[in-house]
PDB file of N, CA and C in Angstrom:
ATOM      1  N   MET A 275      -1.801  20.994   7.937  1.00 59.00           N
ATOM      2  CA  MET A 275      -2.356  22.032   7.092  1.00 59.00           C
ATOM      3  C   MET A 275      -2.662  21.403   5.731  1.00 59.00           C
ATOM      4  N   SER A 276      -3.779  21.775   5.172  1.00 65.00           N
ATOM      5  CA  SER A 276      -4.165  21.223   3.879  1.00 65.00           C
ATOM      6  C   SER A 276      -3.420  21.917   2.749  1.00 65.00           C
ATOM      7  N   ALA A 277      -3.547  21.369   1.551  1.00 67.00           N
ATOM      8  CA  ALA A 277      -2.843  21.920   0.381  1.00 67.00           C
ATOM      9  C   ALA A 277      -3.293  23.342   0.055  1.00 67.00           C
ATOM     10  N   ASN A 278      -4.509  23.688   0.409  1.00 69.00           N
ATOM     11  CA  ASN A 278      -4.975  25.050   0.109  1.00 69.00           C
ATOM     12  C   ASN A 278      -4.767  26.008   1.278  1.00 69.00           C
ATOM     13  N   GLY A 279      -3.996  25.604   2.277  1.00 72.00           N
ATOM     14  CA  GLY A 279      -3.606  26.486   3.360  1.00 72.00           C
ATOM     15  C   GLY A 279      -4.522  26.494   4.561  1.00 72.00           C
ATOM     16  N   GLU A 280      -5.572  25.682   4.554  1.00 73.00           N
ATOM     17  CA  GLU A 280      -6.486  25.635   5.687  1.00 73.00           C
ATOM     18  C   GLU A 280      -6.018  24.590   6.692  1.00 73.00           C
ATOM     19  N   TYR A 281      -6.236  24.889   7.945  1.00 70.00           N
ATOM     20  CA  TYR A 281      -5.944  23.907   8.980  1.00 70.00           C
ATOM     21  C   TYR A 281      -7.125  22.956   9.106  1.00 70.00           C
ATOM     22  N   THR A 282      -6.837  21.680   9.202  1.00 66.00           N
ATOM     23  CA  THR A 282      -7.893  20.689   9.343  1.00 66.00           C
ATOM     24  C   THR A 282      -7.689  19.929  10.644  1.00 66.00           C
ATOM     25  N   THR A 283      -8.729  19.288  11.101  1.00 68.00           N
ATOM     26  CA  THR A 283      -8.627  18.445  12.294  1.00 68.00           C
ATOM     27  C   THR A 283      -9.063  17.042  11.921  1.00 68.00           C
ATOM     28  N   GLY A 284      -8.656  16.093  12.711  1.00 64.00           N
ATOM     29  CA  GLY A 284      -9.083  14.724  12.499  1.00 64.00           C
ATOM     30  C   GLY A 284      -8.135  13.884  11.653  1.00 64.00           C
ATOM     31  N   PHE A 285      -7.070  14.473  11.168  1.00 62.00           N
ATOM     32  CA  PHE A 285      -6.106  13.713  10.373  1.00 62.00           C
ATOM     33  C   PHE A 285      -4.747  13.740  11.066  1.00 62.00           C
ATOM     34  N   SER A 286      -4.651  12.994  12.135  1.00 65.00           N
ATOM     35  CA  SER A 286      -3.382  12.959  12.852  1.00 65.00           C
ATOM     36  C   SER A 286      -2.376  12.058  12.162  1.00 65.00           C
ATOM     37  N   SER A 287      -2.869  11.214  11.257  1.00 68.00           N
ATOM     38  CA  SER A 287      -1.975  10.355  10.489  1.00 68.00           C
ATOM     39  C   SER A 287      -2.612  10.085   9.133  1.00 68.00           C
ATOM     40  N   LEU A 288      -1.813   9.605   8.220  1.00 70.00           N
ATOM     41  CA  LEU A 288      -2.279   9.315   6.876  1.00 70.00           C
ATOM     42  C   LEU A 288      -1.698   7.979   6.450  1.00 70.00           C
ATOM     43  N   CYS A 289      -2.536   7.125   5.916  1.00 74.00           N
ATOM     44  CA  CYS A 289      -2.096   5.800   5.484  1.00 74.00           C
ATOM     45  C   CYS A 289      -1.058   5.933   4.368  1.00 74.00           C
ATOM     46  N   THR A 290       0.023   5.222   4.498  1.00 79.00           N
ATOM     47  CA  THR A 290       1.077   5.235   3.473  1.00 79.00           C
ATOM     48  C   THR A 290       1.281   3.846   2.875  1.00 79.00           C
ATOM     49  N   ASP A 291       0.254   3.024   2.947  1.00 81.00           N
ATOM     50  CA  ASP A 291       0.347   1.652   2.435  1.00 81.00           C
ATOM     51  C   ASP A 291       0.365   1.582   0.913  1.00 81.00           C
ATOM     52  N   TYR A 292      -0.034   2.661   0.255  1.00 84.00           N
ATOM     53  CA  TYR A 292      -0.160   2.648  -1.200  1.00 84.00           C
ATOM     54  C   TYR A 292       0.706   3.750  -1.815  1.00 84.00           C
ATOM     55  N   PRO A 293       1.950   3.439  -2.148  1.00 87.00           N
ATOM     56  CA  PRO A 293       2.824   4.456  -2.741  1.00 87.00           C
ATOM     57  C   PRO A 293       2.293   4.896  -4.106  1.00 87.00           C
ATOM     58  N   LEU A 294       2.530   6.132  -4.471  1.00 88.00           N
ATOM     59  CA  LEU A 294       2.028   6.654  -5.746  1.00 88.00           C
ATOM     60  C   LEU A 294       2.982   6.304  -6.883  1.00 88.00           C
ATOM     61  N   ASN A 295       3.110   5.014  -7.137  1.00 92.00           N
ATOM     62  CA  ASN A 295       3.932   4.541  -8.254  1.00 92.00           C
ATOM     63  C   ASN A 295       3.005   4.253  -9.440  1.00 92.00           C
ATOM     64  N   PRO A 296       3.542   4.027 -10.624  1.00 95.00           N
ATOM     65  CA  PRO A 296       2.688   3.822 -11.808  1.00 95.00           C
ATOM     66  C   PRO A 296       1.665   2.696 -11.673  1.00 95.00           C
ATOM     67  N   ASP A 297       2.023   1.611 -11.029  1.00 93.00           N
ATOM     68  CA  ASP A 297       1.090   0.491 -10.886  1.00 93.00           C
ATOM     69  C   ASP A 297      -0.107   0.862 -10.007  1.00 93.00           C
ATOM     70  N   VAL A 298       0.161   1.497  -8.877  1.00 91.00           N
ATOM     71  CA  VAL A 298      -0.904   1.888  -7.963  1.00 91.00           C
ATOM     72  C   VAL A 298      -1.752   2.993  -8.581  1.00 91.00           C
ATOM     73  N   LEU A 299      -1.134   3.936  -9.268  1.00 93.00           N
ATOM     74  CA  LEU A 299      -1.892   5.001  -9.922  1.00 93.00           C
ATOM     75  C   LEU A 299      -2.819   4.446 -11.000  1.00 93.00           C
ATOM     76  N   ALA A 300      -2.381   3.420 -11.707  1.00 95.00           N
ATOM     77  CA  ALA A 300      -3.232   2.789 -12.722  1.00 95.00           C
ATOM     78  C   ALA A 300      -4.434   2.112 -12.065  1.00 95.00           C
ATOM     79  N   LEU A 301      -4.220   1.432 -10.939  1.00 93.00           N
ATOM     80  CA  LEU A 301      -5.327   0.809 -10.215  1.00 93.00           C
ATOM     81  C   LEU A 301      -6.303   1.868  -9.706  1.00 93.00           C
ATOM     82  N   LEU A 302      -5.766   2.959  -9.192  1.00 92.00           N
ATOM     83  CA  LEU A 302      -6.615   4.039  -8.704  1.00 92.00           C
ATOM     84  C   LEU A 302      -7.418   4.664  -9.846  1.00 92.00           C
ATOM     85  N   TRP A 303      -6.762   4.880 -10.968  1.00 94.00           N
ATOM     86  CA  TRP A 303      -7.441   5.433 -12.143  1.00 94.00           C
ATOM     87  C   TRP A 303      -8.623   4.549 -12.552  1.00 94.00           C
ATOM     88  N   ASP A 304      -8.372   3.247 -12.637  1.00 93.00           N
ATOM     89  CA  ASP A 304      -9.431   2.310 -13.016  1.00 93.00           C
ATOM     90  C   ASP A 304     -10.582   2.342 -12.016  1.00 93.00           C
ATOM     91  N   GLU A 305     -10.252   2.452 -10.740  1.00 90.00           N
ATOM     92  CA  GLU A 305     -11.288   2.482  -9.714  1.00 90.00           C
ATOM     93  C   GLU A 305     -12.151   3.747  -9.830  1.00 90.00           C
ATOM     94  N   VAL A 306     -11.525   4.874 -10.080  1.00 90.00           N
ATOM     95  CA  VAL A 306     -12.262   6.131 -10.225  1.00 90.00           C
ATOM     96  C   VAL A 306     -13.153   6.088 -11.468  1.00 90.00           C
ATOM     97  N   VAL A 307     -12.625   5.582 -12.574  1.00 90.00           N
ATOM     98  CA  VAL A 307     -13.422   5.466 -13.803  1.00 90.00           C
ATOM     99  C   VAL A 307     -14.619   4.552 -13.561  1.00 90.00           C
ATOM    100  N   THR A 308     -14.404   3.433 -12.894  1.00 87.00           N
ATOM    101  CA  THR A 308     -15.502   2.513 -12.595  1.00 87.00           C
ATOM    102  C   THR A 308     -16.550   3.187 -11.728  1.00 87.00           C
ATOM    103  N   TYR A 309     -16.109   3.947 -10.744  1.00 85.00           N
ATOM    104  CA  TYR A 309     -17.048   4.638  -9.862  1.00 85.00           C
ATOM    105  C   TYR A 309     -17.918   5.619 -10.644  1.00 85.00           C
ATOM    106  N   TRP A 310     -17.303   6.420 -11.498  1.00 86.00           N
ATOM    107  CA  TRP A 310     -18.050   7.458 -12.199  1.00 86.00           C
ATOM    108  C   TRP A 310     -18.873   6.927 -13.372  1.00 86.00           C
ATOM    109  N   THR A 311     -18.561   5.738 -13.855  1.00 87.00           N
ATOM    110  CA  THR A 311     -19.378   5.164 -14.926  1.00 87.00           C
ATOM    111  C   THR A 311     -20.487   4.272 -14.376  1.00 87.00           C
ATOM    112  N   SER A 312     -20.478   4.020 -13.074  1.00 83.00           N
ATOM    113  CA  SER A 312     -21.518   3.217 -12.421  1.00 83.00           C
ATOM    114  C   SER A 312     -22.040   3.962 -11.191  1.00 83.00           C
ATOM    115  N   PRO A 313     -22.569   5.184 -11.362  1.00 72.00           N
ATOM    116  CA  PRO A 313     -22.935   5.991 -10.196  1.00 72.00           C
ATOM    117  C   PRO A 313     -24.054   5.413  -9.340  1.00 72.00           C
ATOM    118  N   ASN A 314     -24.841   4.501  -9.878  1.00 77.00           N
ATOM    119  CA  ASN A 314     -25.932   3.915  -9.100  1.00 77.00           C
ATOM    120  C   ASN A 314     -25.547   2.626  -8.388  1.00 77.00           C
ATOM    121  N   ASP A 315     -24.313   2.192  -8.593  1.00 71.00           N
ATOM    122  CA  ASP A 315     -23.849   0.950  -7.970  1.00 71.00           C
ATOM    123  C   ASP A 315     -23.277   1.273  -6.589  1.00 71.00           C
ATOM    124  N   LEU A 316     -24.075   1.039  -5.549  1.00 73.00           N
ATOM    125  CA  LEU A 316     -23.645   1.354  -4.186  1.00 73.00           C
ATOM    126  C   LEU A 316     -22.796   0.241  -3.572  1.00 73.00           C
ATOM    127  N   THR A 317     -22.496  -0.800  -4.346  1.00 77.00           N
ATOM    128  CA  THR A 317     -21.710  -1.909  -3.813  1.00 77.00           C
ATOM    129  C   THR A 317     -20.217  -1.732  -4.074  1.00 77.00           C
ATOM    130  N   LEU A 318     -19.837  -0.663  -4.770  1.00 77.00           N
ATOM    131  CA  LEU A 318     -18.414  -0.455  -5.037  1.00 77.00           C
ATOM    132  C   LEU A 318     -17.658  -0.225  -3.742  1.00 77.00           C
ATOM    133  N   ARG A 319     -16.547  -0.903  -3.592  1.00 80.00           N
ATOM    134  CA  ARG A 319     -15.708  -0.757  -2.401  1.00 80.00           C
ATOM    135  C   ARG A 319     -14.279  -0.553  -2.860  1.00 80.00           C
ATOM    136  N   SER A 320     -13.640   0.449  -2.323  1.00 85.00           N
ATOM    137  CA  SER A 320     -12.279   0.770  -2.729  1.00 85.00           C
ATOM    138  C   SER A 320     -11.289  -0.280  -2.250  1.00 85.00           C
ATOM    139  N   ARG A 321     -10.336  -0.588  -3.102  1.00 85.00           N
ATOM    140  CA  ARG A 321      -9.255  -1.485  -2.706  1.00 85.00           C
ATOM    141  C   ARG A 321      -8.213  -0.742  -1.886  1.00 85.00           C
ATOM    142  N   PHE A 322      -8.380   0.567  -1.767  1.00 83.00           N
ATOM    143  CA  PHE A 322      -7.414   1.406  -1.057  1.00 83.00           C
ATOM    144  C   PHE A 322      -7.884   1.777   0.343  1.00 83.00           C
ATOM    145  N   CYS A 323      -8.744   0.975   0.917  1.00 80.00           N
ATOM    146  CA  CYS A 323      -9.221   1.232   2.273  1.00 80.00           C
ATOM    147  C   CYS A 323      -8.125   0.941   3.287  1.00 80.00           C
ATOM    148  N   ASP A 324      -8.031   1.813   4.263  1.00 74.00           N
ATOM    149  CA  ASP A 324      -7.076   1.628   5.353  1.00 74.00           C
ATOM    150  C   ASP A 324      -7.710   0.740   6.402  1.00 74.00           C
ATOM    151  N   PRO A 325      -7.177  -0.459   6.643  1.00 72.00           N
ATOM    152  CA  PRO A 325      -7.797  -1.364   7.605  1.00 72.00           C
ATOM    153  C   PRO A 325      -7.784  -0.818   9.026  1.00 72.00           C
ATOM    154  N   LYS A 326      -6.943   0.168   9.303  1.00 72.00           N
ATOM    155  CA  LYS A 326      -6.870   0.742  10.638  1.00 72.00           C
ATOM    156  C   LYS A 326      -7.809   1.931  10.818  1.00 72.00           C
ATOM    157  N   TRP A 327      -8.505   2.313   9.716  1.00 67.00           N
ATOM    158  CA  TRP A 327      -9.413   3.457   9.790  1.00 67.00           C
ATOM    159  C   TRP A 327     -10.606   3.092  10.644  1.00 67.00           C
ATOM    160  N   ARG A 328     -11.023   4.002  11.484  1.00 59.00           N
ATOM    161  CA  ARG A 328     -12.138   3.738  12.399  1.00 59.00           C
ATOM    162  C   ARG A 328     -13.465   3.729  11.705  1.00 59.00           C
TER     163      ARG A 328
END
């Protein structure tokens, strides 16, 4: 069930490789800022990709 109470499909598991600690949150913050300040750059690739994702 999602945070807003809706049932979703397709998420039988969730990657837990990146704990939400201060270091990882800072990296995520920087990545989001970079994404939104470079909206035309289609070469951006997240460092938080799950290698097992299909």
